Structures are given as C-alpha cells and as structure tokens.
C-alpha cells in the first residue's frame, strides 16, 4: 500500500514539475509586438504554388537584437540555403546585391547572390515577396524574429510569379459560415472566434431543444392534471419564453457570423496573378493598321 502511495505521489510531483517548468518557460517568452495581427498563410500553413518550374518558394527565418540585423541574417540564411541546393563546395565568397525598381523599395525586391569559387562565378537570382516579424521578450532582453518568403531561381533566367497580398476573402468565408457557423472565421485564421461562434450555436440549439421538451411536458401535464392546470400553464409559458429567446439569440448569432465572415479581415494570403502577355494581330482594312492586345 505504501509503495503504491509513494508511486502515485512521485507521479504527481513529476507532473506538477513539468507543468510548473512549462508555465515558467511560456511566461519567460512573450511576444510584445508583431508586424501583423495574425501570421500570414504562407507561414502557418503552406506557401503559394508556383505557376512554372523555373523557381520555387523558400521560407527563411532569423533572430537578432534589431529588425535590420534580423533581415540581414535572413539573407545570410538564404545564401547558405542556396549554397546547399546548388551544391557549392569549397570556399565561396558571397556578394549579395540588391536591385530595386524605380529607385524605391517595392513589394518584391530582387537579390542576386554571386558565389566566387576559384575562377568560376555562379549567380543565383532571388526575389523577396513578403515578410513577417515578431518582437519577442526573453529574460535576457528583447529580440526580433523575422520570417521572409523568397522566390529562388532554379534556372539562370527564372520567370518569377507576380504576387499580391490581401486580407480579404470575399464570399469564400461567408459560404463556409453559411454551411457551418464559425467555419468561415476558422478558414480566415480567427480560430478562437470561429470556435466561440460554433459553440454558441450548439449551446443555443441545445437550449431550444431542452426548453421545447420541457414546455411540451408541462402542456401534457396540464391536460392530464386539470387541478394544477394554472401552475403547469405558467411553467409552460416560461419555458416557451426561454425557447423563443434561444431562437432569437441563435438567429442573431448566425447573422453576425455571416456578416463577420464577409466583412472582417483574415490572415494575409497570397494572390497569384497571371503573367502579362503581349500579342500583335495584323488587320487588313481601310486603314491598313496593326492591332495589338494585352492579355491579363
């Protein structure tokens, strides 16, 4: 008996210690600031799919005491990754050159990585699509954790996709919430809100079922026991009111669920744009002109 008690006590002590250390570790690391309210889709779930095989998407991350240093460390991490992918061996001198369009920082910046190995020079082109950062507090001080989405060339002349980023989801979220309340919110990244909406609808539906069952029960007793008709009638009316309140609340929550699903912003997601194509079609007519078309 004593051995059993000692074993149980030991297990409780170990479990308590694990919980305590986990709590202390969680409290020691805290996110104070971040670039977005929610992490983008390319970070939490999956990167966009490429439209051609000349490049691929690559996520890199780095951490440093300042945001600029963290961004620079991301470039260094990308350089090391490229060296591994292209199987660059030996001592390599890396020269990171940044190209900007129209002299200004744009949504996607092009970086050329030049590797000099003996007398051979290898150049790999990359483009920066998006970044997300968090300022994390540690016991020793705060540090920036930066995540960057790059496009990395697989051939000398890549055809990088044109991406734009949006927090709007249009009717996609509303259609899901129309079928299952809260699904649209979860699809857009607001998991807690979606679970609360779904849980609220389930509780209200349960309240409707229970209150209607009790109302019907008291109506039945009212007919079976005429002496207590007034008492049962009052109770039946009360439960009918409860049922109606639950129905109204469920309807209001459902409408809010639809409005929120279509209006509120979600996680930032990537939108892939089709490449611009230029075509010329000669036309024979009175003007003998040349017509052209831009296909988007």
Short mmCIF file of C-alpha atoms in Angstrom, two decimals:
data_model
loop_
_atom_site.label_atom_id
_atom_site.label_comp_id
_atom_site.label_asym_id
_atom_site.label_seq_id
_atom_site.Cartn_x
_atom_site.Cartn_y
_atom_site.Cartn_z
CA UNK A 1 0.00 0.00 0.00
CA UNK A 2 2.81 2.37 0.97
CA UNK A 3 4.64 1.62 -2.28
CA UNK A 4 1.51 2.45 -4.27
CA UNK A 5 1.07 5.73 -2.41
CA UNK A 6 4.73 6.60 -2.97
CA UNK A 7 4.44 5.85 -6.72
CA UNK A 8 1.32 7.99 -7.02
CA UNK A 9 2.97 10.79 -5.07
CA UNK A 10 6.05 10.61 -7.27
CA UNK A 11 3.94 10.76 -10.44
CA UNK A 12 2.02 13.76 -9.11
CA UNK A 13 5.30 15.51 -8.22
CA UNK A 14 6.75 14.86 -11.70
CA UNK A 15 3.57 16.07 -13.41
CA UNK A 16 3.48 19.19 -11.23
CA UNK A 17 7.13 19.93 -12.00
CA UNK A 18 6.57 19.55 -15.75
CA UNK A 19 3.57 21.87 -15.59
CA UNK A 20 5.49 24.41 -13.49
CA UNK A 21 8.53 24.42 -15.79
CA UNK A 22 6.28 24.67 -18.84
CA UNK A 23 4.41 27.59 -17.30
CA UNK A 24 7.64 29.38 -16.36
CA UNK A 25 9.08 28.82 -19.86
CA UNK A 26 5.88 30.11 -21.51
CA UNK A 27 5.83 33.18 -19.28
CA UNK A 28 9.56 33.83 -19.88
CA UNK A 29 8.99 34.14 -23.64
CA UNK A 30 6.37 36.68 -24.67
CA UNK A 31 5.56 38.39 -27.96
CA UNK A 32 5.38 42.15 -27.36
CA UNK A 33 4.94 43.40 -30.94
CA UNK A 34 4.39 41.94 -34.38
CA UNK A 35 4.04 43.23 -37.91
CA UNK A 36 0.58 41.71 -38.41
CA UNK A 37 -2.27 40.82 -36.08
CA UNK A 38 -2.12 37.26 -37.39
CA UNK A 39 0.65 35.27 -39.00
CA UNK A 40 0.27 35.11 -42.81
CA UNK A 41 -0.93 31.98 -44.55
CA UNK A 42 2.47 31.27 -46.12
CA UNK A 43 3.94 30.99 -42.62
CA UNK A 44 1.31 28.98 -40.73
CA UNK A 45 0.10 26.56 -43.40
CA UNK A 46 1.65 26.49 -46.87
CA UNK A 47 3.46 28.61 -49.42
CA UNK A 48 1.79 29.50 -52.74
CA UNK A 49 2.05 27.08 -55.64
CA UNK A 50 4.32 28.14 -58.48
CA UNK A 51 2.92 28.51 -61.99
CA UNK A 52 6.15 27.33 -63.63
CA UNK A 53 9.22 25.23 -62.84
CA UNK A 54 11.85 27.96 -63.17
CA UNK A 55 11.81 28.83 -59.46
CA UNK A 56 10.49 27.72 -56.09
CA UNK A 57 9.35 29.42 -52.89
CA UNK A 58 11.55 29.27 -49.82
CA UNK A 59 10.85 30.41 -46.27
CA UNK A 60 13.80 31.58 -44.17
CA UNK A 61 13.91 32.91 -40.63
CA UNK A 62 16.43 34.60 -38.37
CA UNK A 63 16.59 36.30 -34.99
CA UNK A 64 18.63 39.27 -33.81
CA UNK A 65 18.54 42.25 -31.46
CA UNK A 66 17.38 44.66 -34.19
CA UNK A 67 14.99 44.24 -37.10
CA UNK A 68 17.54 45.32 -39.71
CA UNK A 69 20.07 42.79 -38.41
CA UNK A 70 17.41 40.08 -38.40
CA UNK A 71 16.57 40.89 -42.03
CA UNK A 72 20.25 40.75 -42.96
CA UNK A 73 20.59 37.41 -41.17
CA UNK A 74 17.68 36.14 -43.26
CA UNK A 75 19.68 36.97 -46.38
CA UNK A 76 22.67 35.12 -44.96
CA UNK A 77 20.46 32.13 -44.17
CA UNK A 78 19.11 32.24 -47.72
CA UNK A 79 22.66 32.37 -49.06
CA UNK A 80 23.60 29.26 -47.08
CA UNK A 81 20.46 27.51 -48.33
CA UNK A 82 21.30 28.35 -51.95
CA UNK A 83 24.82 27.03 -51.44
CA UNK A 84 23.38 23.71 -50.25
CA UNK A 85 20.79 23.45 -53.04
CA UNK A 86 23.26 24.30 -55.80
CA UNK A 87 25.85 22.06 -54.11
CA UNK A 88 28.51 24.73 -53.99
CA UNK A 89 31.58 23.21 -52.35
CA UNK A 90 34.79 24.74 -51.17
CA UNK A 91 35.44 28.29 -50.01
CA UNK A 92 32.84 30.61 -51.52
CA UNK A 93 32.88 34.40 -51.46
CA UNK A 94 29.29 35.63 -51.38
CA UNK A 95 28.32 39.06 -52.68
CA UNK A 96 24.69 39.98 -52.04
CA UNK A 97 23.47 42.65 -54.44
CA UNK A 98 20.03 44.17 -54.16
CA UNK A 99 18.17 45.59 -57.13
CA UNK A 100 15.28 47.99 -56.61
CA UNK A 101 12.75 49.10 -59.18
CA UNK A 102 12.47 52.85 -59.86
CA UNK A 103 14.90 53.54 -57.04
CA UNK A 104 12.39 52.64 -54.32
CA UNK A 105 11.69 49.63 -52.15
CA UNK A 106 8.81 47.74 -53.71
CA UNK A 107 6.64 44.82 -52.70
CA UNK A 108 9.13 42.35 -54.12
CA UNK A 109 12.85 43.16 -54.28
CA UNK A 110 15.35 41.24 -56.36
CA UNK A 111 18.55 39.92 -54.79
CA UNK A 112 21.43 38.49 -56.81
CA UNK A 113 23.72 36.09 -54.97
CA UNK A 114 27.17 35.81 -56.56
CA UNK A 115 29.39 32.92 -55.47
CA UNK A 116 33.06 33.04 -56.50
CA UNK A 117 34.77 29.66 -56.39
CA UNK A 118 38.31 29.81 -57.75
CA UNK A 119 37.85 31.21 -61.27
CA UNK A 120 34.19 30.33 -61.59
CA UNK A 121 31.31 32.64 -60.69
CA UNK A 122 27.82 31.35 -60.00
CA UNK A 123 24.93 33.82 -59.90
CA UNK A 124 21.53 32.94 -58.43
CA UNK A 125 18.59 35.34 -58.61
CA UNK A 126 16.00 35.55 -55.84
CA UNK A 127 13.06 37.82 -55.14
CA UNK A 128 11.62 38.84 -51.80
CA UNK A 129 7.83 38.56 -51.72
CA UNK A 130 6.80 39.20 -48.14
CA UNK A 131 8.00 39.29 -44.56
CA UNK A 132 6.57 38.91 -41.07
CA UNK A 133 8.31 39.69 -37.79
CA UNK A 134 7.72 39.42 -34.07
CA UNK A 135 9.46 41.22 -31.23
CA UNK A 136 9.90 38.52 -28.58
CA UNK A 137 10.78 39.20 -24.95
CA UNK A 138 13.28 36.88 -23.29
CA UNK A 139 14.73 37.07 -19.75
CA UNK A 140 17.93 38.45 -21.28
CA UNK A 141 16.14 41.10 -23.35
CA UNK A 142 14.01 41.52 -26.46
CA UNK A 143 14.89 40.16 -29.91
CA UNK A 144 13.31 40.39 -33.35
CA UNK A 145 12.30 37.12 -35.01
CA UNK A 146 11.95 37.72 -38.75
CA UNK A 147 10.36 35.40 -41.32
CA UNK A 148 10.76 36.10 -45.06
CA UNK A 149 9.18 34.46 -48.11
CA UNK A 150 11.57 34.34 -51.07
CA UNK A 151 11.38 33.07 -54.61
CA UNK A 152 14.59 31.23 -55.56
CA UNK A 153 15.61 30.63 -59.17
CA UNK A 154 16.15 27.06 -60.36
CA UNK A 155 17.43 28.14 -63.80
CA UNK A 156 19.65 31.02 -64.96
CA UNK A 157 16.67 33.03 -66.28
CA UNK A 158 13.67 32.45 -63.99
CA UNK A 159 10.09 33.59 -64.53
CA UNK A 160 9.01 34.67 -61.06
CA UNK A 161 5.29 34.77 -60.36
CA UNK A 162 3.63 38.10 -59.70
CA UNK A 163 2.11 38.03 -56.22
CA UNK A 164 -0.03 40.44 -54.28
CA UNK A 165 -1.20 40.02 -50.71
CA UNK A 166 -4.64 40.63 -49.27
CA UNK A 167 -6.53 40.09 -46.04
CA UNK A 168 -9.89 39.94 -47.82
CA UNK A 169 -11.52 36.60 -48.58
CA UNK A 170 -14.72 37.75 -50.30
CA UNK A 171 -17.56 35.24 -50.31
CA UNK A 172 -15.28 32.29 -49.52
CA UNK A 173 -15.61 32.83 -45.80
CA UNK A 174 -19.32 33.63 -45.96
CA UNK A 175 -20.16 30.47 -47.92
CA UNK A 176 -18.40 28.35 -45.30
CA UNK A 177 -20.14 30.16 -42.44
CA UNK A 178 -23.42 29.76 -44.28
CA UNK A 179 -22.99 25.98 -44.11
CA UNK A 180 -21.39 25.71 -40.66
CA UNK A 181 -21.41 28.75 -38.34
CA UNK A 182 -17.85 29.71 -37.42
CA UNK A 183 -16.25 27.77 -40.27
CA UNK A 184 -15.59 30.94 -42.26
CA UNK A 185 -13.82 32.55 -39.30
CA UNK A 186 -11.64 29.47 -38.80
CA UNK A 187 -10.88 29.39 -42.54
CA UNK A 188 -9.69 33.02 -42.35
CA UNK A 189 -7.46 32.33 -39.36
CA UNK A 190 -9.67 33.51 -36.47
CA UNK A 191 -9.87 30.07 -34.87
CA UNK A 192 -10.92 31.23 -31.40
CA UNK A 193 -13.72 33.39 -32.77
CA UNK A 194 -14.92 30.59 -35.04
CA UNK A 195 -14.95 28.06 -32.20
CA UNK A 196 -16.87 30.52 -29.98
CA UNK A 197 -19.49 31.09 -32.68
CA UNK A 198 -19.87 27.37 -33.36
CA UNK A 199 -20.01 26.60 -29.64
CA UNK A 200 -22.57 29.35 -29.08
CA UNK A 201 -24.83 27.98 -31.81
CA UNK A 202 -24.53 24.46 -30.37
CA UNK A 203 -25.43 25.67 -26.87
CA UNK A 204 -28.37 27.71 -28.14
CA UNK A 205 -29.60 24.78 -30.23
CA UNK A 206 -29.39 22.62 -27.12
CA UNK A 207 -31.31 25.27 -25.18
CA UNK A 208 -34.03 25.30 -27.84
CA UNK A 209 -34.38 21.51 -27.70
CA UNK A 210 -34.44 21.33 -23.89
CA UNK A 211 -36.84 24.24 -23.41
CA UNK A 212 -39.22 22.93 -26.07
CA UNK A 213 -39.13 19.49 -24.48
CA UNK A 214 -39.97 20.91 -21.05
CA UNK A 215 -42.70 23.13 -22.48
CA UNK A 216 -44.33 20.15 -24.20
CA UNK A 217 -44.03 18.14 -20.99
CA UNK A 218 -45.84 20.79 -18.94
CA UNK A 219 -48.55 21.18 -21.60
CA UNK A 220 -49.11 17.44 -21.43
CA UNK A 221 -49.30 17.52 -17.62
CA UNK A 222 -51.68 20.45 -17.81
CA UNK A 223 -54.17 18.29 -19.73
CA UNK A 224 -53.56 15.23 -17.56
CA UNK A 225 -53.93 17.06 -14.22
CA UNK A 226 -56.64 19.75 -14.51
CA UNK A 227 -56.27 20.63 -10.81
CA UNK A 228 -52.76 22.02 -11.43
CA UNK A 229 -53.59 23.50 -14.81
CA UNK A 230 -52.67 27.05 -13.82
CA UNK A 231 -49.29 26.01 -12.39
CA UNK A 232 -48.34 23.91 -15.39
CA UNK A 233 -49.60 26.56 -17.78
CA UNK A 234 -47.32 29.15 -16.15
CA UNK A 235 -44.34 26.84 -16.35
CA UNK A 236 -45.12 26.01 -19.97
CA UNK A 237 -45.27 29.72 -20.80
CA UNK A 238 -41.96 30.34 -19.04
CA UNK A 239 -40.19 27.61 -20.99
CA UNK A 240 -41.78 28.86 -24.19
CA UNK A 241 -40.24 32.27 -23.49
CA UNK A 242 -36.88 30.62 -22.87
CA UNK A 243 -37.20 28.75 -26.17
CA UNK A 244 -38.07 31.95 -28.05
CA UNK A 245 -35.11 33.77 -26.51
CA UNK A 246 -32.79 30.95 -27.58
CA UNK A 247 -34.23 31.01 -31.10
CA UNK A 248 -33.75 34.78 -31.35
CA UNK A 249 -30.22 34.61 -29.96
CA UNK A 250 -29.30 31.77 -32.34
CA UNK A 251 -30.66 33.72 -35.31
CA UNK A 252 -28.81 36.89 -34.26
CA UNK A 253 -25.55 34.97 -33.76
CA UNK A 254 -25.97 33.31 -37.16
CA UNK A 255 -26.47 36.67 -38.89
CA UNK A 256 -23.45 38.12 -37.07
CA UNK A 257 -21.48 35.05 -38.14
CA UNK A 258 -22.28 35.74 -41.81
CA UNK A 259 -21.54 39.47 -41.62
CA UNK A 260 -18.27 38.89 -39.80
CA UNK A 261 -17.21 36.20 -42.28
CA UNK A 262 -17.55 38.52 -45.27
CA UNK A 263 -16.53 41.88 -43.74
CA UNK A 264 -13.70 41.24 -41.29
CA UNK A 265 -10.13 40.74 -42.48
CA UNK A 266 -8.38 37.39 -42.12
CA UNK A 267 -4.82 36.15 -42.38
CA UNK A 268 -2.81 37.77 -45.12
CA UNK A 269 -2.83 35.44 -48.12
CA UNK A 270 -1.07 35.49 -51.45
CA UNK A 271 -2.87 36.05 -54.75
CA UNK A 272 -1.05 34.76 -57.84
CA UNK A 273 -1.53 36.92 -60.94
CA UNK A 274 -1.32 35.57 -64.45
CA UNK A 275 1.65 36.88 -66.44
CA UNK A 276 1.01 39.71 -68.89
CA UNK A 277 1.12 38.53 -72.49
CA UNK A 278 1.66 40.83 -75.45
CA UNK A 279 0.30 39.83 -78.83
CA UNK A 280 0.07 41.63 -82.17
CA UNK A 281 -2.55 40.79 -84.79
CA UNK A 282 -2.21 42.43 -88.23
CA UNK A 283 -5.52 43.56 -89.67
CA UNK A 284 -6.36 44.28 -93.27
CA UNK A 285 -8.79 47.12 -93.78
CA UNK A 286 -9.17 50.63 -95.00
CA UNK A 287 -6.57 51.95 -92.56
CA UNK A 288 -4.14 49.05 -93.04
CA UNK A 289 -3.32 49.36 -89.34
CA UNK A 290 -1.92 46.95 -86.80
CA UNK A 291 -3.89 45.95 -83.75
CA UNK A 292 -2.45 44.53 -80.54
CA UNK A 293 -3.86 43.01 -77.37
CA UNK A 294 -2.74 42.66 -73.77
CA UNK A 295 -3.97 39.51 -72.05
CA UNK A 296 -4.06 39.53 -68.25
#
